C-alpha cells in the first residue's frame, strides 16, 4: 500500500484488526485506494487516509453535494430557511451535508429527509457515539433513508475540542459547495466557510439583513468570498452552477 505515511498505515492496520467487530455494528471503512472513497476529498489538504462510515457512502460519488450549515442558536427564520433550502436542493437531486448539530444543521437535515432526500453527516468522534444525543433518532433516519454517517475517527474516540475543527474541513471537502444559513462571526460554522475558501469550493450565504444572528454572514459578504443569496433565483443559480460544474470542466479540457 503506497502513498501513505507510517502514521496513516498504522491507522489502517488498526482498522483492519477491528474490521469484523465493527462490521457487526454496521460500521465499515474505506481508504483512499478504494473506489468508495469520496472523490471530492482526494484533492483537499490533509485528506483522511481512511473513513469510517455507516450507511450508503456511494452517494458521495453518485451525486453532487452541498453543505447546508449554520449556528446552533439560530433565529426562527434561520430554521425556516435551513429547512426550505435543503428541501429545494433535495428536489434537484443534491445531497445535504453537515455535522448533525442542533439549530440550522438539524432543520436542514429535516428539510431533506421530509422530502425523500439524501444526507451525509460528519461526526467529530467515533461512529459508536452519535452526538448530540438529542439527534440520535435523526441519525438513524438518515441511514434508513439512504444516507450515511461519516468519521475519520475510530470507534471509541471521544470528542475533543479540536476534533470539531478537523471535522469542519471534511464537511466542505466532501461537498461541491457550502451554504451558510445564519452564523455569528465567532461561531464554528465559520471554520467550515474558511475551509471552503481554502479548498476552492463554491461558497454562499444568506443576506445578513434577512436574519437576526448573522454577523458571520456579513463578514462573508464583505470579504467577497461568498455569493449572497437574497432570493430564490440566487439559490437556483448557485445550485445549477454546481450541478453543471463537471460538464464545464470537461468542455474546457476538450478545448485545450
Coordinates of C-alpha atoms in Angstrom, one line a residue, residues 79-246:
X79 CA -34.6 27.4 11.0
X80 CA -37.2 28.0 8.2
X81 CA -34.5 28.9 5.7
X82 CA -32.5 25.9 6.6
X83 CA -35.5 23.6 6.0
X84 CA -36.6 25.2 2.8
X85 CA -33.1 25.4 1.4
X86 CA -32.5 21.7 1.9
X87 CA -35.9 20.9 0.5
X88 CA -35.1 22.9 -2.7
X89 CA -31.7 21.3 -3.1
X90 CA -33.1 17.8 -2.4
X91 CA -35.6 18.3 -5.2
X92 CA -32.7 19.0 -7.6
X93 CA -31.1 15.7 -6.5
X94 CA -28.3 17.2 -4.4
X95 CA -27.0 15.5 -1.2
X96 CA -27.2 17.6 2.0
X97 CA -24.1 17.6 4.2
X98 CA -23.5 18.9 7.7
X99 CA -22.5 17.9 11.3
X100 CA -25.8 17.0 12.9
X101 CA -25.7 19.9 15.2
X102 CA -28.7 21.4 16.8
X103 CA -30.2 24.6 15.2
X104 CA -29.6 25.2 11.5
X105 CA -28.0 21.8 10.8
X106 CA -30.9 19.9 12.3
X107 CA -33.5 21.8 10.3
X108 CA -31.5 21.4 7.1
X109 CA -31.4 17.6 7.6
X110 CA -35.1 17.6 8.4
X111 CA -35.9 19.5 5.2
X112 CA -34.1 16.9 3.2
X113 CA -35.5 13.8 4.9
X114 CA -39.1 15.0 4.8
X115 CA -38.7 15.3 1.0
X116 CA -37.0 12.0 0.2
X117 CA -33.5 13.5 0.3
X118 CA -30.1 12.0 1.0
X119 CA -27.9 13.3 3.8
X120 CA -24.3 12.8 4.7
X121 CA -23.3 13.7 8.3
X122 CA -19.7 14.0 9.7
X123 CA -19.1 13.1 13.3
X124 CA -16.2 14.6 15.4
X125 CA -15.9 11.2 17.2
X126 CA -16.3 7.5 16.7
X127 CA -19.5 6.3 15.0
X128 CA -20.4 4.4 18.1
X129 CA -21.0 7.8 19.9
X130 CA -23.5 9.8 17.9
X131 CA -23.6 13.4 19.1
X132 CA -25.6 15.3 20.0
X133 CA -27.7 12.7 21.8
X134 CA -30.9 14.5 21.0
X135 CA -30.3 13.8 17.3
X136 CA -29.6 10.1 17.5
X137 CA -33.0 9.2 16.1
X138 CA -32.4 11.7 13.3
X139 CA -29.0 9.9 12.6
X140 CA -30.8 6.5 12.4
X141 CA -33.4 8.1 10.0
X142 CA -30.6 9.4 7.7
X143 CA -29.2 5.8 7.3
X144 CA -32.7 4.3 6.9
X145 CA -33.4 6.7 4.0
X146 CA -30.2 6.0 2.0
X147 CA -27.8 8.4 3.6
X148 CA -24.7 7.9 5.7
X149 CA -22.7 8.9 8.8
X150 CA -19.0 9.5 8.4
X151 CA -16.0 9.9 10.6
X152 CA -12.2 9.9 10.3
X153 CA -12.0 8.7 13.9
X154 CA -12.1 5.0 15.0
X155 CA -14.8 3.5 17.3
X156 CA -14.2 4.6 20.9
X157 CA -12.8 8.1 20.1
X158 CA -14.3 10.7 22.4
X159 CA -14.9 14.2 21.4
X160 CA -12.2 16.8 21.9
X161 CA -12.5 20.5 21.1
X162 CA -10.1 20.4 18.1
X163 CA -12.0 17.5 16.6
X164 CA -14.7 19.9 15.6
X165 CA -12.4 22.0 13.5
X166 CA -10.8 18.9 11.9
X167 CA -14.3 17.7 11.1
X168 CA -15.3 21.0 9.6
X169 CA -12.7 20.7 6.8
X170 CA -14.4 17.4 5.8
X171 CA -17.9 19.0 5.6
X172 CA -16.6 21.4 2.9
X173 CA -14.2 18.9 1.5
X174 CA -16.8 16.3 0.6
X175 CA -19.1 18.9 -0.9
X176 CA -19.0 20.8 -4.1
X177 CA -20.4 23.9 -2.4
X178 CA -21.2 25.3 1.1
X179 CA -24.2 27.5 2.1
X180 CA -24.1 29.4 5.4
X181 CA -27.7 30.0 6.6
X182 CA -27.1 32.1 9.7
X183 CA -23.9 32.4 11.7
X184 CA -22.2 34.7 14.2
X185 CA -18.7 35.8 13.2
X186 CA -17.2 33.6 16.0
X187 CA -19.3 30.5 15.5
X188 CA -17.9 27.2 14.5
X189 CA -19.8 27.5 11.2
X190 CA -17.1 30.0 10.1
X191 CA -14.4 27.3 10.2
X192 CA -16.3 25.4 7.5
X193 CA -16.7 28.5 5.5
X194 CA -12.9 29.3 5.8
X195 CA -12.1 25.7 4.7
X196 CA -14.4 26.1 1.7
X197 CA -12.4 29.1 0.5
X198 CA -9.0 27.4 1.0
X199 CA -10.3 24.3 -0.8
X200 CA -11.7 26.3 -3.7
X201 CA -15.2 25.2 -3.1
X202 CA -18.2 27.4 -4.1
X203 CA -19.5 29.4 -1.1
X204 CA -22.7 31.2 -0.5
X205 CA -24.5 32.8 2.4
X206 CA -27.9 34.3 3.0
X207 CA -28.1 38.1 3.1
X208 CA -27.3 39.1 6.6
X209 CA -30.2 41.6 6.9
X210 CA -32.7 38.7 6.5
X211 CA -31.6 37.2 9.8
X212 CA -31.0 38.1 13.4
X213 CA -27.7 36.5 14.3
X214 CA -25.7 36.9 11.1
X215 CA -22.5 38.8 11.8
X216 CA -20.7 35.9 10.1
X217 CA -22.9 36.3 7.0
X218 CA -22.0 40.0 6.9
X219 CA -18.3 39.1 7.2
X220 CA -18.5 36.7 4.2
X221 CA -20.4 39.3 2.2
X222 CA -17.7 41.9 2.9
X223 CA -14.8 39.6 2.2
X224 CA -16.3 38.9 -1.3
X225 CA -15.7 35.2 -1.0
X226 CA -19.4 34.3 -0.8
X227 CA -22.3 34.5 -3.3
X228 CA -25.1 36.4 -1.5
X229 CA -28.5 34.7 -1.5
X230 CA -31.3 37.3 -1.3
X231 CA -34.0 35.4 -3.2
X232 CA -34.8 32.0 -4.7
X233 CA -33.2 32.9 -8.0
X234 CA -29.8 33.3 -6.3
X235 CA -30.1 29.9 -4.7
X236 CA -31.2 28.4 -8.0
X237 CA -28.1 29.9 -9.8
X238 CA -25.8 28.6 -7.1
X239 CA -27.2 25.0 -7.3
X240 CA -27.2 25.0 -11.1
X241 CA -23.5 26.1 -11.2
X242 CA -22.7 23.1 -9.0
X243 CA -24.8 20.7 -10.9
X244 CA -23.2 21.7 -14.2
X245 CA -19.7 22.1 -12.9
X246 CA -18.4 18.8 -14.2

